[in-house]
Amino acid sequence: MKKRVIGIDIGGTFTKYGFVCEDGELTHEGSIPSDTYPDIKDFLNDLCGKLKEIIKKEDYEVIGLGVGAPNGNFYTGRIEFAPNLLWKGIIDLAGLLKGHFNIPIIVTNDANAAAIGELIYGGGQGMNDFIMITLGTGLGSGFIVNGKIVYGHDGFAGELGHTVAVPEGRQCACGKQGCLETYVSASGIKRTMYKMIASEIEDSELRNVSFNDLDAKMISKAARNGDHLALKAFDYTGKMLGLKLADAVAHTSPEAIFLFGGLSCAGDLIFTPTKKYMEHYLLPVFRNKVKLLPSALQNKNIAVLGAGALIWQEIKK
Amino acid sequence: MKKRVIGIDIGGTFTKYGFVCEDGELTHEGSIPSDTYPDIKDFLNDLCGKLKEIIKKEDYEVIGLGVGAPNGNFYTGRIEFAPNLLWKGIIDLAGLLKGHFNIPIIVTNDANAAAIGELIYGGGQGMNDFIMITLGTGLGSGFIVNGKIVYGHDGFAGELGHTVAVPEGRQCACGKQGCLETYVSASGIKRTMYKMIASEIEDSELRNVSFNDLDAKMISKAARNGDHLALKAFDYTGKMLGLKLADAVAHTSPEAIFLFGGLSCAGDLIFTPTKKYMEHYLLPVFRNKVKLLPSALQNKNIAVLGAGALIWQEIKK
C-alpha cells in the first residue's frame, strides 16, 4: 500500500483537496463547493465520501490529514468565528473529521498552511525565518521563526491582513477600519483604483468599468498599457504593503518575504513599489537585507500542499 | 569559591553592572559613565578594572558575562551602528571583552536582555509567549516566542520603537519619520504635551514650562492634578502605543505584554488608554485575551539582571 496524507484547504467558496506523498508530490487534486452546505456535517459527508472513493481506488494507506481553514486553530483543531464561512461560531473540525478518518488530524490557518508548504517544498527550504503572504480576495500571512510556524499563545498568530494600515481608514468586513487587507488584496486594489479615478482628473481606460465589473487583472492590464491611474493604484498598494511589511520585518527580522497568488502575479508592478516603500519605512539596520520573492509554488495548490506537509511533519516527530 | 556571572547594561549616558548568582540575586551593582570615553578601549579598561576588584575582594568564580547594549547583536557579539553611543560603526564588543575575561561572553540588545530578565526572574516565568516593552528616553522591546527570544535572521528582531506609528510623522533621531518612539517615550510625551499646548486653548499648568525644562514626571503630576491637556497627552500616548501593540499582538499572539520603566510608572494614566486603544485596533479574535502588565522587576536593574540570566541560560545548555 502507498502511504499518503490528505491535504485540505477550506475556502469561503470552494474547498480544495489532494493527496500528498512524503516528497511533496500532490495527486488527485479536486474541489467541492463550501458555500452550498448550511450544515457542515453534510459538507464533510460529501468531502470525505470523495476522498474515500480515491483511497479505495488507489489502495492508499492514509496516515494523516491536514487542514488549512480560515481562523483554523492549531491548538484546538477548531475553526473559530470565521467571517467568510457559512458555519458560524466555533466548529470542532478535527473532532468531526475524526468521525470519518480515525488518523492524526491537524487544523491550522490557511495562510499558515501555505507557509509550511513554502518551508518544506518551496523557496523557504533551508530558511529559519521568513514571512509568507498570500494575496487573494483577502490577505493571509504566516510567520516562520526559528524554523517553526508562530502560533502564539492562542493559536492565531501570524496575522497581517487585519493589522491597521490606516487608523480609522477603509471599512473592513471584519468590523474594523483601515485593515491592511482593505488596501492590499484583489478587492483592496479595486477600491484604490476607484479612489484614484474619483480624486484625479487624468483619463483612464477604467473610467468605463463599473465597480462590480472591475477586477485586479484589468487594473494590471491597464497598468501594463501605461495607464497612469492604474500605475498609481499599484504604487499605493505597494506603499501600504511595504509600510506594514516594515513592521513585520522589525518584529521578526526574516531572511525573506514570499508573496503568493493573485496580485503577486502582477510581478514588478507590485514587487517594485512594495520593496521601495518597505526599505523607506525600515530602520537603517534592517535595510537591503530582506529578500522580497515570489513564492516558488506560485502555480501549485500551496495550502493543500502545506496542509499535507504539516501533517507529515507531525507524523515524523 | 562562589559562582557568579557578570551582567552589564550599556546605555548612552551610563553603563550599569552587577554580579548575578543562579537564583537571580543581584549584588555589587554599580555604574560608570559611557559618554566620557571617546575610545571604547579606555572605557572597557575602567569597567573591567572595577569588576576585577570586586571579583578579587569577594573571591568570586566568574563563569560568564552577558551584555545588553543598544544595537547589540546576539549572533556576532558586536554593537552595530548604535545611534546613541559615542562609539560609531561596528564594535566587536565580545572580542574586546575577551581580552579582559576569557570566559563565555554574550551580547544582545538591551531590551532583549530585559525580556530575558522578565522570562527567567520576573512576571514572564512559565510563559511561552510575551512581549517586553522598556520605556525610557526611547522605547525598547523584546519578543519571546515559544519560550525563546526572537533574534531573527540578522540578530536585530524584536524592534518596536522604530516601527512607523505615523507615516511621514515626527522626525526621529534614527533618521526616519513617525517612529513609535517619537510618540511613546519620555521624550515622545514631551513632544505630545507641547503639541497639545499649541493646538488647544485650554489652560494648563505646563504652559509656564519651557520644552527643555519639561519632563515626563511633570506631565504625570499635572495629569494627576486633573490638568486636561496633560490627560489628553497621556491618552494620545496610549493611543499610539495601543495601535502598534495591536500589530505586535496580531503578529505573535502573546500571553502578556509587560511595560517597564519611566512612563510605565505613571500607572493607570498610561495603562488605561493603551489597553483601550489596543483592544480597539485588534481583530475580534484577539480581543480581551492579552494581559497588559507592569514588569514584575519594576524597581530592579532589569537589563543587568537579564544580561546575567542570558549567560546563565547559555552556560547551562
XYZ file of C-alpha atoms in Angstrom:
634
model
C 0.000 0.000 0.000
C 1.152 3.508 -0.870
C 1.495 5.855 2.115
C -0.222 9.211 1.680
C -1.585 12.087 3.720
C -4.634 14.148 2.799
C -4.333 17.933 2.464
C -7.479 20.068 2.591
C -7.800 23.810 2.012
C -11.169 25.181 3.093
C -12.077 28.488 1.470
C -15.178 30.650 1.557
C -16.404 29.463 -1.860
C -14.508 26.251 -2.623
C -12.711 23.599 -0.650
C -9.736 22.015 -2.365
C -8.151 18.692 -1.519
C -5.368 16.410 -2.643
C -3.151 13.516 -1.616
C 0.457 14.291 -0.695
C 3.314 11.811 -0.564
C 6.345 12.414 1.589
C 8.447 14.044 -1.124
C 5.722 16.595 -1.823
C 4.090 15.129 -4.888
C 0.452 16.201 -4.976
C -2.079 13.948 -6.705
C -5.833 13.548 -7.160
C -6.484 17.234 -6.667
C -10.136 18.162 -6.601
C -12.612 20.522 -5.040
C -16.156 20.789 -3.774
C -18.153 23.946 -3.007
C -18.090 25.223 0.597
C -20.890 27.773 0.293
C -23.761 25.454 -0.573
C -23.822 23.481 2.680
C -25.604 25.256 5.549
C -24.742 22.251 7.752
C -21.061 21.378 7.987
C -21.907 17.704 8.603
C -23.389 17.400 5.094
C -20.321 19.154 3.718
C -17.947 16.742 5.471
C -20.003 13.721 4.399
C -19.659 14.706 0.731
C -15.983 15.728 1.052
C -14.948 12.576 2.912
C -17.032 10.450 0.554
C -14.969 11.723 -2.374
C -11.726 11.139 -0.502
C -12.714 7.585 0.458
C -13.504 6.753 -3.190
C -9.961 7.780 -4.187
C -8.394 5.879 -1.270
C -10.271 2.730 -2.233
C -9.465 3.019 -5.939
C -5.747 3.721 -5.370
C -5.391 1.398 -2.393
C -3.757 4.211 -0.415
C -2.685 3.855 3.205
C -3.672 7.287 4.547
C -1.689 8.053 7.693
C -2.732 11.623 8.430
C -4.904 14.542 7.457
C -4.007 18.257 7.490
C -6.457 21.113 7.033
C -5.915 24.792 6.315
C -9.039 26.798 7.115
C -9.906 30.434 7.804
C -9.432 31.015 11.559
C -8.303 27.406 11.936
C -6.672 26.915 15.329
C -3.681 24.578 15.559
C -4.047 24.104 19.312
C -7.741 23.213 19.423
C -8.397 21.768 15.937
C -11.333 24.126 15.675
C -12.499 26.838 13.282
C -13.315 29.840 15.463
C -15.597 32.636 14.249
C -14.534 32.622 10.584
C -16.265 35.619 8.970
C -16.133 34.175 5.411
C -17.660 30.752 6.134
C -21.301 29.728 6.384
C -20.562 27.792 9.579
C -20.691 30.315 12.399
C -19.235 30.304 15.896
C -16.865 27.557 16.998
C -16.684 24.418 14.836
C -14.863 21.357 16.161
C -13.479 20.491 12.739
C -10.842 17.983 13.895
C -13.444 16.249 16.043
C -15.949 15.993 13.187
C -13.280 14.724 10.775
C -12.233 12.041 13.294
C -15.694 10.553 12.736
C -14.681 9.898 9.131
C -10.956 9.184 9.442
C -9.526 7.817 12.674
C -5.983 9.063 11.966
C -3.863 12.011 13.193
C -5.608 15.235 12.134
C -4.230 18.762 12.308
C -6.007 22.026 11.595
C -4.387 25.396 11.044
C -4.974 28.745 9.410
C -4.911 28.532 5.586
C -2.045 31.022 5.277
C -0.039 29.133 7.922
C -0.538 26.014 5.794
C 0.837 27.935 2.818
C 3.870 28.987 4.907
C 4.540 25.348 5.833
C 4.247 24.450 2.134
C 6.855 27.081 1.245
C 9.082 25.895 4.132
C 9.024 22.197 3.279
C 8.608 22.144 -0.510
C 9.149 25.719 -1.740
C 11.554 28.659 -1.624
C 11.751 28.582 2.168
C 13.649 25.288 2.264
C 16.699 25.756 4.494
C 15.477 29.092 5.864
C 14.842 29.587 9.588
C 12.982 32.871 9.400
C 10.582 34.052 6.736
C 7.132 35.518 6.209
C 4.562 34.140 3.792
C 1.937 36.456 2.307
C -0.979 35.058 0.315
C -2.778 37.610 -1.821
C -6.262 36.609 -2.924
C -9.641 38.179 -2.229
C -8.058 38.908 1.148
C -4.527 38.970 2.556
C -3.316 35.943 4.518
C 0.023 35.527 6.267
C 2.160 33.075 8.202
C 5.388 33.711 10.127
C 8.241 31.217 10.363
C 10.566 31.955 13.319
C 13.425 29.662 14.286
C 12.238 27.170 11.665
C 8.718 26.889 13.082
C 5.329 28.444 12.410
C 4.458 31.049 15.034
C 1.087 30.081 16.538
C 1.405 32.241 19.635
C -0.433 31.871 22.911
C -3.892 31.349 21.413
C -3.057 29.747 18.053
C -3.926 32.765 15.860
C -0.531 34.456 15.500
C 0.929 35.444 12.138
C -1.907 37.805 11.239
C -1.034 40.729 8.966
C -4.213 41.234 6.919
C -6.127 42.701 9.831
C -3.426 44.918 11.270
C -4.172 48.617 10.858
C -2.619 50.254 7.788
C -4.648 53.469 8.139
C -6.223 54.253 11.532
C -9.977 54.806 11.036
C -9.457 54.047 7.337
C -11.482 51.860 4.955
C -14.290 49.730 6.382
C -13.268 46.062 6.579
C -15.560 43.025 6.558
C -14.106 42.067 9.967
C -15.818 45.071 11.538
C -12.667 47.165 11.975
C -11.461 50.044 9.856
C -8.249 50.508 7.884
C -7.092 46.867 7.870
C -4.192 46.151 5.506
C -6.426 43.719 3.605
C -8.736 46.587 2.569
C -5.767 48.093 0.681
C -3.673 45.088 -0.340
C -5.749 42.326 -1.948
C -7.761 41.887 -5.135
C -10.639 43.807 -3.587
C -8.293 46.365 -1.991
C -6.707 47.451 -5.265
C -10.185 47.792 -6.805
C -11.100 50.237 -4.043
C -7.824 52.100 -4.601
C -8.427 52.259 -8.358
C -11.862 53.743 -7.752
C -10.435 56.262 -5.321
C -7.812 57.293 -7.904
C -10.495 57.743 -10.546
C -12.522 59.863 -8.118
C -9.680 62.060 -6.908
C -7.681 62.559 -10.122
C -8.761 64.025 -13.451
C -6.466 62.043 -15.761
C -8.086 59.839 -18.343
C -8.084 56.092 -17.758
C -9.478 53.171 -19.723
C -11.003 52.001 -16.444
C -13.329 55.018 -16.195
C -15.713 52.951 -18.352
C -15.869 49.995 -15.964
C -18.297 49.633 -13.070
C -17.039 48.667 -9.620
C -18.691 45.271 -9.821
C -17.211 44.563 -13.253
C -13.699 45.676 -12.286
C -11.106 43.098 -11.216
C -7.422 43.165 -10.294
C -6.378 41.648 -13.634
C -7.973 44.538 -15.522
C -6.033 47.013 -13.376
C -2.861 45.060 -14.006
C -3.513 45.025 -17.770
C -4.238 48.771 -17.795
C -1.023 49.445 -15.872
C 0.964 47.386 -18.402
C -0.611 49.546 -21.122
C 0.771 52.617 -19.375
C -2.493 53.774 -17.756
C -1.256 56.356 -15.220
C -4.047 55.894 -12.716
C -3.658 52.122 -12.747
C 0.077 52.596 -12.167
C -0.708 54.936 -9.278
C -3.072 52.329 -7.837
C -0.262 49.755 -7.860
C 2.165 52.261 -6.331
C -0.273 52.990 -3.500
C -0.942 49.273 -2.960
C 2.812 48.651 -2.730
C 3.145 51.565 -0.318
C 0.581 50.122 2.079
C 2.106 46.630 1.857
C 5.659 47.993 2.232
C 4.635 50.037 5.278
C 3.231 47.033 7.103
C 5.944 44.618 5.962
C 8.455 47.046 7.503
C 6.730 46.476 10.868
C 6.787 42.706 10.408
C 10.490 42.838 9.489
C 11.319 44.904 12.587
C 9.405 42.448 14.753
C 10.803 39.186 13.407
C 13.739 40.041 11.079
C 13.078 37.422 8.381
C 15.536 36.283 5.733
C 12.834 36.565 3.075
C 9.232 37.508 2.445
C 7.333 35.399 -0.102
C 4.321 36.721 -1.981
C 1.870 34.175 -3.350
C -1.183 34.330 -5.602
C -3.449 36.910 -7.231
C -1.819 40.326 -7.004
C 1.690 38.873 -6.697
C 1.340 37.599 -10.284
C 1.439 41.252 -11.373
C 5.215 40.941 -10.906
C 7.203 44.204 -10.966
C 4.013 46.232 -10.799
C 3.607 45.140 -7.190
C 7.127 43.993 -6.184
C 8.899 47.259 -7.141
C 6.790 49.704 -5.095
C 6.478 47.240 -2.198
C 10.266 46.896 -1.958
C 10.804 50.663 -2.351
C 8.404 51.622 0.435
C 9.407 48.750 2.716
C 13.035 49.921 2.621
C 11.897 53.522 3.153
C 9.979 52.652 6.302
C 12.667 50.330 7.725
C 15.177 51.279 10.405
C 18.569 51.561 8.598
C 19.949 48.472 10.373
C 17.365 46.299 8.553
C 17.684 47.874 5.078
C 18.693 45.865 1.996
C 18.804 42.634 3.952
C 15.383 41.081 3.380
C 14.624 39.310 0.100
C 11.178 40.002 -1.341
C 10.422 36.963 -3.509
C 7.600 35.362 -5.433
C 6.536 32.028 -3.958
C 8.340 29.068 -5.521
C 4.976 27.285 -5.507
C 3.172 30.030 -7.427
C 1.260 27.692 -9.749
C 0.628 24.986 -7.200
C -2.105 24.438 -4.711
C 0.077 25.750 -1.899
C -2.388 25.476 1.001
C -3.313 21.854 0.143
C 0.380 21.021 -0.180
C 1.135 22.874 3.061
C -1.650 21.163 4.968
C -0.135 17.879 3.782
C 3.378 18.990 4.781
C 2.106 19.994 8.212
C 0.710 16.558 8.970
C 3.808 14.837 7.523
C 5.922 16.922 9.930
C 3.723 15.926 12.843
C 3.798 12.223 11.992
C 7.597 12.192 11.728
C 8.046 13.812 15.168
C 34.592 29.977 45.505
C 31.183 31.460 44.808
C 29.960 31.046 41.223
C 28.712 34.236 39.606
C 28.101 35.749 36.188
C 28.558 39.402 35.320
C 25.647 41.371 33.847
C 26.360 44.636 32.028
C 23.844 47.138 30.645
C 25.436 49.697 28.337
C 23.415 52.875 27.936
C 24.067 56.147 26.140
C 24.948 58.013 29.344
C 25.724 55.348 31.945
C 26.768 51.730 31.955
C 25.460 49.632 34.804
C 26.863 46.349 36.041
C 26.305 43.736 38.694
C 27.008 40.140 39.687
C 24.197 37.615 39.313
C 24.022 34.240 41.018
C 21.990 31.419 39.571
C 18.822 32.108 41.554
C 18.765 35.717 40.296
C 20.243 37.533 43.280
C 21.968 40.688 42.047
C 24.876 42.071 44.056
C 27.626 44.702 43.802
C 25.619 46.888 41.473
C 27.481 49.882 40.170
C 27.888 52.131 37.183
C 30.397 54.124 35.200
C 29.728 56.836 32.614
C 29.599 55.755 28.951
C 29.663 59.198 27.370
C 33.053 60.396 28.598
C 35.176 57.815 26.774
C 35.797 58.618 23.099
C 37.776 55.352 22.871
C 35.916 52.203 23.880
C 39.183 50.544 24.946
C 39.629 53.107 27.756
C 36.014 52.559 28.736
C 36.452 48.785 28.930
C 39.730 49.130 30.858
C 37.984 51.159 33.551
C 34.852 48.997 33.588
C 36.736 45.698 33.754
C 39.134 47.166 36.335
C 36.174 47.801 38.651
C 34.774 44.321 38.034
C 38.134 42.666 38.732
C 38.444 44.499 42.060
C 35.093 43.077 43.166
C 35.973 39.579 41.956
C 39.238 39.663 43.903
C 37.656 41.042 47.042
C 34.758 38.547 47.023
C 36.795 35.631 45.713
C 34.147 35.043 43.006
C 34.457 32.359 40.359
C 33.062 34.234 37.347
C 31.848 31.759 34.744
C 30.257 34.020 32.162
C 29.492 37.564 31.114
C 26.319 38.909 29.495
C 25.905 42.354 27.968
C 22.828 44.281 26.937
C 23.752 47.139 24.600
C 21.955 49.353 22.077
C 22.057 47.531 18.707
C 23.871 44.643 20.371
C 23.848 41.595 18.082
C 23.480 38.171 19.684
C 24.887 36.361 16.637
C 28.058 38.422 16.170
C 28.749 39.778 19.674
C 29.038 43.210 18.118
C 27.429 46.600 18.592
C 26.383 47.724 15.119
C 25.734 51.401 14.301
C 24.207 52.413 17.650
C 22.958 55.993 17.218
C 23.095 56.843 20.955
C 26.678 55.728 21.670
C 29.940 57.620 21.160
C 31.469 54.532 19.518
C 30.429 54.593 15.877
C 30.218 51.894 13.237
C 30.746 48.260 14.148
C 32.318 47.491 17.538
C 33.499 43.951 18.287
C 32.389 44.171 21.897
C 32.583 40.447 22.709
C 36.059 40.298 21.154
C 37.310 43.280 23.155
C 35.833 41.893 26.386
C 37.534 38.546 25.775
C 40.829 40.413 26.221
C 39.776 41.091 29.819
C 37.798 37.963 30.709
C 38.476 34.686 28.937
C 35.038 33.226 29.704
C 31.806 32.728 27.698
C 30.531 36.180 26.660
C 27.173 37.017 25.102
C 25.971 40.332 23.752
C 22.402 41.276 22.949
C 20.128 44.257 22.588
C 19.394 45.942 25.949
C 15.628 45.412 25.625
C 16.140 41.736 24.726
C 18.179 41.442 27.924
C 15.248 42.945 29.831
C 12.902 40.392 28.219
C 15.168 37.544 29.327
C 15.188 39.058 32.830
C 11.373 39.071 32.876
C 11.299 35.490 31.499
C 13.715 33.965 33.995
C 13.214 36.053 37.137
C 10.093 38.194 36.577
C 6.437 38.045 35.575
C 7.180 36.035 32.433
C 8.169 32.904 34.362
C 6.226 29.968 32.931
C 5.061 31.932 29.876
C 5.965 30.843 26.349
C 4.936 33.977 24.511
C 5.184 37.574 25.675
C 6.411 40.997 24.660
C 8.609 43.216 26.818
C 8.484 46.986 26.385
C 11.030 49.234 28.110
C 10.031 52.867 28.299
C 12.877 55.282 28.954
C 14.267 58.132 26.866
C 13.400 55.803 23.988
C 11.244 52.690 23.552
C 12.931 49.287 23.608
C 11.310 45.905 23.053
C 11.970 42.182 23.075
C 9.729 39.343 21.824
C 9.545 35.920 23.466
C 8.093 33.281 21.100
C 7.912 29.595 22.017
C 9.892 30.370 25.183
C 12.811 31.978 23.356
C 13.926 35.478 22.431
C 13.286 36.212 18.754
C 16.598 37.305 17.218
C 15.562 36.731 13.609
C 17.799 36.246 10.626
C 20.212 39.090 11.385
C 20.014 39.282 15.201
C 18.036 42.533 15.396
C 14.446 41.261 15.622
C 12.028 42.410 18.328
C 12.139 46.072 17.327
C 9.029 48.119 18.025
C 10.414 51.578 18.826
C 11.352 52.287 15.230
C 8.271 50.906 13.522
C 6.130 53.598 11.920
C 3.257 54.878 14.072
C 2.503 57.834 11.764
C 3.779 57.709 8.163
C 5.868 60.855 7.491
C 5.225 61.876 11.125
C 7.631 63.247 13.749
C 11.339 63.370 12.962
C 13.221 60.597 14.798
C 16.896 60.572 15.785
C 17.296 57.417 13.683
C 16.746 59.454 10.504
C 13.235 58.192 9.828
C 9.927 59.902 10.495
C 6.982 58.882 12.623
C 8.690 56.135 14.651
C 6.680 54.889 17.647
C 9.490 56.045 19.947
C 8.868 59.681 18.931
C 5.371 59.347 20.446
C 5.793 56.782 23.227
C 8.779 57.523 25.472
C 9.781 60.217 27.955
C 10.760 62.498 25.087
C 7.740 61.472 22.999
C 5.173 62.519 25.595
C 7.004 65.859 25.986
C 6.530 66.472 22.264
C 2.866 65.477 22.542
C 2.360 67.799 25.523
C 3.825 70.674 23.525
C 1.626 69.860 20.560
C -1.458 69.836 22.826
C -0.479 73.237 24.252
C -0.032 74.611 20.737
C -3.258 73.224 19.271
C -5.672 73.658 22.189
C -6.666 76.797 24.070
C -7.376 75.271 27.487
C -5.293 76.453 30.397
C -2.587 74.165 31.713
C -0.031 74.499 34.488
C 2.551 73.349 31.940
C 2.113 76.440 29.759
C 4.706 78.056 32.066
C 7.385 75.413 31.447
C 9.945 75.505 28.640
C 10.488 72.458 26.447
C 13.935 71.869 27.898
C 12.654 72.106 31.471
C 9.684 69.808 30.886
C 9.908 66.117 31.783
C 7.534 63.153 31.771
C 7.136 63.229 35.561
C 5.826 66.808 35.427
C 3.235 65.740 32.827
C 2.268 62.806 35.000
C 1.919 65.069 38.065
C -0.172 67.576 36.118
C -2.434 64.779 34.864
C -2.915 63.514 38.437
C -3.920 67.091 39.357
C -6.626 66.949 36.701
C -4.834 69.041 34.050
C -6.908 68.346 30.926
C -4.126 68.820 28.413
C -1.788 66.531 30.350
C -4.566 63.927 30.444
C -5.017 64.331 26.696
C -1.273 63.867 26.210
C -1.435 60.544 28.089
C -4.493 59.472 26.099
C -2.701 60.173 22.815
C 0.442 58.391 24.015
C -1.654 55.354 24.938
C -3.378 55.516 21.561
C -0.092 55.356 19.669
C 1.220 52.538 21.885
C -2.081 50.630 21.677
C -2.119 50.954 17.881
C 1.328 49.430 17.479
C 0.874 46.812 20.214
C -2.196 45.625 18.283
C 0.126 44.890 15.324
C 2.588 43.061 17.549
C -0.245 41.002 19.077
C -1.574 40.025 15.630
C 1.927 39.006 14.565
C 2.942 36.941 17.592
C -0.173 36.477 19.777
C 1.490 36.850 23.192
C 0.020 35.806 26.525
C 1.096 39.117 28.056
C 2.773 42.422 27.351
C 4.990 43.842 30.106
C 5.727 47.539 30.410
C 8.870 48.554 32.274
C 10.387 51.830 33.430
C 9.807 55.583 33.079
C 6.366 56.158 31.590
C 5.024 52.801 32.793
C 5.364 54.098 36.374
C 2.536 56.520 35.540
C 0.244 53.508 36.133
C -3.389 53.912 35.038
C -2.559 57.126 33.209
C -0.740 55.072 30.585
C -2.153 51.538 31.062
C -5.834 52.520 30.689
C -5.625 54.302 27.303
C -3.076 51.792 25.970
C -5.387 48.877 26.767
C -8.445 50.705 25.392
C -6.867 51.526 22.033
C -5.061 48.192 21.706
C -8.393 46.360 22.027
C -9.997 48.816 19.577
C -7.373 48.143 16.913
C -7.304 44.351 17.424
C -9.110 41.820 15.257
C -12.029 40.497 17.395
C -10.447 37.028 17.680
C -7.562 38.555 19.695
C -9.613 40.847 21.945
C -9.603 40.561 25.753
C -7.024 37.806 25.693
C -3.715 39.619 26.184
C -2.681 40.779 29.648
C -1.112 44.240 29.770
C 1.030 44.189 32.912
C 3.663 46.223 34.708
C 7.019 44.458 34.829
C 7.494 42.367 37.967
C 11.050 43.733 38.098
C 9.961 47.395 38.010
C 12.372 48.579 40.704
C 15.255 46.340 39.720
C 18.048 46.747 37.270
C 16.262 44.586 34.732
C 18.776 44.740 31.871
C 21.723 43.865 34.138
C 19.707 41.023 35.615
C 18.601 39.920 32.148
C 22.122 40.022 30.734
C 23.113 37.798 33.661
C 20.151 35.467 33.040
C 21.085 35.234 29.364
C 24.586 33.999 30.077
C 23.341 31.636 32.815
C 20.972 30.118 30.215
C 23.824 29.706 27.755
C 26.150 28.087 30.281
C 23.517 25.580 31.359
C 22.845 24.450 27.762
